[in-house]
XYZ file of C-alpha atoms in Angstrom:
211
model
C 126.984 65.830 144.995
C 126.496 69.453 143.942
C 128.151 71.719 146.491
C 127.238 75.263 147.508
C 130.070 76.734 145.421
C 128.663 75.038 142.296
C 125.561 77.232 142.542
C 127.324 80.618 142.520
C 129.350 82.402 139.837
C 133.027 81.586 140.420
C 134.048 85.117 139.419
C 131.670 86.462 142.075
C 133.195 84.130 144.686
C 136.722 85.264 143.780
C 135.810 88.964 143.849
C 134.054 88.594 147.196
C 137.118 86.986 148.815
C 139.340 89.779 147.473
C 136.848 92.392 148.706
C 136.864 90.801 152.161
C 140.645 91.181 152.324
C 141.890 87.642 151.790
C 145.458 87.309 150.542
C 145.730 86.865 146.747
C 147.697 83.601 147.159
C 144.959 82.211 149.405
C 142.246 83.274 146.924
C 144.131 81.575 144.089
C 144.452 78.363 146.131
C 140.737 78.323 146.985
C 139.723 78.995 143.365
C 141.945 76.121 142.188
C 140.129 73.813 144.599
C 136.725 75.059 143.474
C 137.250 75.050 139.700
C 139.213 71.818 139.249
C 136.898 69.340 141.012
C 136.168 66.081 139.179
C 134.434 62.826 139.985
C 135.526 59.295 139.045
C 132.649 56.860 138.963
C 133.414 54.031 136.478
C 136.928 53.135 137.638
C 135.720 50.026 139.529
C 133.985 48.676 136.412
C 137.099 49.245 134.311
C 139.037 47.103 136.794
C 136.361 44.395 136.627
C 135.297 44.900 140.239
C 131.668 45.619 139.378
C 129.471 44.723 136.407
C 126.845 47.176 135.158
C 123.717 46.318 133.200
C 122.776 46.583 129.516
C 119.379 47.206 127.969
C 120.431 44.940 125.075
C 123.531 42.966 124.027
C 125.143 45.707 121.917
C 124.302 48.575 124.278
C 126.946 50.163 126.543
C 127.112 49.012 130.136
C 125.574 51.386 132.708
C 126.459 51.218 136.396
C 125.074 54.498 137.738
C 122.659 57.341 137.085
C 122.834 60.614 138.998
C 119.826 62.913 139.273
C 119.781 65.996 141.541
C 120.727 64.664 144.981
C 119.748 61.045 144.223
C 122.010 58.254 142.982
C 120.854 55.112 141.202
C 123.393 52.271 141.158
C 122.939 49.485 138.597
C 124.882 46.237 138.844
C 124.721 42.494 138.440
C 123.144 40.692 141.395
C 126.326 39.098 142.725
C 127.566 39.085 146.295
C 131.124 40.133 145.383
C 129.778 43.096 143.397
C 127.602 44.173 146.323
C 130.614 44.008 148.649
C 132.633 46.173 146.243
C 129.787 48.691 145.944
C 129.574 48.920 149.728
C 133.359 49.415 149.903
C 133.133 52.274 147.360
C 130.336 53.961 149.320
C 132.233 53.644 152.604
C 135.378 55.056 150.979
C 133.389 57.998 149.636
C 131.800 58.604 153.044
C 135.185 58.496 154.765
C 136.811 60.899 152.308
C 133.928 63.381 152.016
C 132.709 63.342 155.593
C 129.191 62.612 154.352
C 127.127 59.663 155.574
C 125.199 57.333 153.267
C 121.616 57.155 154.553
C 120.854 53.437 154.342
C 117.435 53.925 155.968
C 116.266 55.962 152.959
C 117.911 53.607 150.472
C 116.060 50.779 148.738
C 116.982 48.031 146.297
C 115.100 46.428 143.420
C 115.912 43.026 141.928
C 114.953 41.414 138.649
C 112.282 38.726 138.836
C 114.911 36.022 138.152
C 116.911 36.751 141.309
C 116.632 33.982 143.881
C 115.460 34.767 147.406
C 118.712 33.607 149.008
C 120.738 35.802 146.647
C 118.552 38.793 147.498
C 119.217 38.339 151.206
C 122.984 38.080 150.668
C 123.132 41.267 148.590
C 120.914 43.244 150.957
C 123.064 42.101 153.873
C 126.280 43.122 152.077
C 124.875 46.584 151.324
C 123.171 46.964 154.735
C 119.875 47.814 153.022
C 116.723 46.440 154.622
C 113.924 47.121 152.135
C 113.046 46.401 148.531
C 111.673 49.105 146.235
C 108.388 47.371 145.415
C 105.886 49.982 146.554
C 108.240 52.968 146.452
C 107.609 56.092 144.370
C 110.226 58.345 142.805
C 109.268 61.831 141.626
C 105.638 60.847 142.136
C 105.833 57.753 139.906
C 105.952 54.083 140.960
C 109.414 52.541 140.811
C 108.089 49.047 140.114
C 105.223 48.521 137.656
C 104.770 44.755 137.525
C 102.244 43.002 135.315
C 99.207 45.088 136.242
C 99.488 48.716 135.156
C 95.958 49.325 136.382
C 96.961 48.288 139.892
C 100.245 50.222 139.777
C 98.511 53.465 138.791
C 95.361 53.071 140.889
C 96.716 55.849 143.101
C 95.874 58.321 140.296
C 92.162 57.540 140.661
C 92.361 57.965 144.431
C 94.174 61.285 144.052
C 91.620 62.637 141.578
C 88.720 61.392 143.710
C 90.084 63.153 146.814
C 90.418 66.408 144.887
C 86.916 66.164 143.411
C 85.381 65.387 146.820
C 86.975 68.516 148.241
C 85.278 70.860 145.784
C 82.052 72.562 146.865
C 79.757 71.920 143.908
C 76.928 74.198 145.033
C 79.200 77.229 145.143
C 80.532 76.770 141.599
C 78.967 77.603 138.275
C 79.214 75.259 135.308
C 82.100 77.331 133.943
C 83.832 77.184 137.333
C 83.547 73.395 137.413
C 84.977 73.189 133.902
C 87.992 75.300 134.885
C 88.641 73.150 137.969
C 88.400 69.966 135.923
C 90.857 71.213 133.306
C 93.287 72.851 135.746
C 93.265 70.229 138.486
C 91.576 66.892 137.791
C 92.844 66.435 134.235
C 96.323 67.651 135.212
C 96.856 64.915 137.825
C 97.609 62.016 135.413
C 99.512 64.121 132.841
C 102.958 63.544 134.360
C 102.428 59.784 134.605
C 101.098 59.647 131.031
C 104.219 61.447 129.789
C 106.340 58.542 131.071
C 104.046 55.493 130.814
C 101.246 54.207 128.602
C 98.216 53.964 130.882
C 95.608 51.317 130.129
C 92.425 52.216 128.291
C 90.389 50.884 131.220
C 92.138 53.185 133.688
C 91.686 56.209 131.401
C 87.976 55.407 131.031
C 87.569 55.105 134.811
C 89.218 58.498 135.333
C 87.007 60.052 132.645
C 83.852 58.581 134.227
C 84.884 59.927 137.612
C 85.330 63.436 136.193
C 82.085 63.217 134.185
C 80.113 62.279 137.342
C 81.357 65.470 138.952
């Protein structure tokens, strides 16, 4: 929800409007609009309209996470909560003039959610797909029981890069630089967020060693 005026110095914006000849009263009005913006997110939870989730019993309830231009909404899998969430999104769209892209939106349920309940919530939110095979920032959204299966794409990515290198044109030192700069760098981001299995790490190492 970051606007264009959030990415410029407000003093620069004010000085530019004055330089362009805008009336001082108009400049003051615009700067009040720019510098006093605020967002209210948790009001619906305070009224009991929606229920967030907790990582443990004594932890605070969380109903949303905002990152860059993405929004992650967290709530209890109830039909009335989904209806309220949809109402909030429609209100926001109507007030801001922006449209919620439901085609790019996905939903993920806990394993205890019944199939019928899933359908009701997806229908209330007008979302058609579950985030089972989705990736966010290059990482899988859903891990499941098999980490090796979830991160198998790392092996494929490294293999494609290795196959593209022309071995005969590289010296031993050149191969070593490519391995360190490219092949070994591929899984680093995933390993910073997740513990990869020993089997997967060994398979990646064998692949690099064969090269």
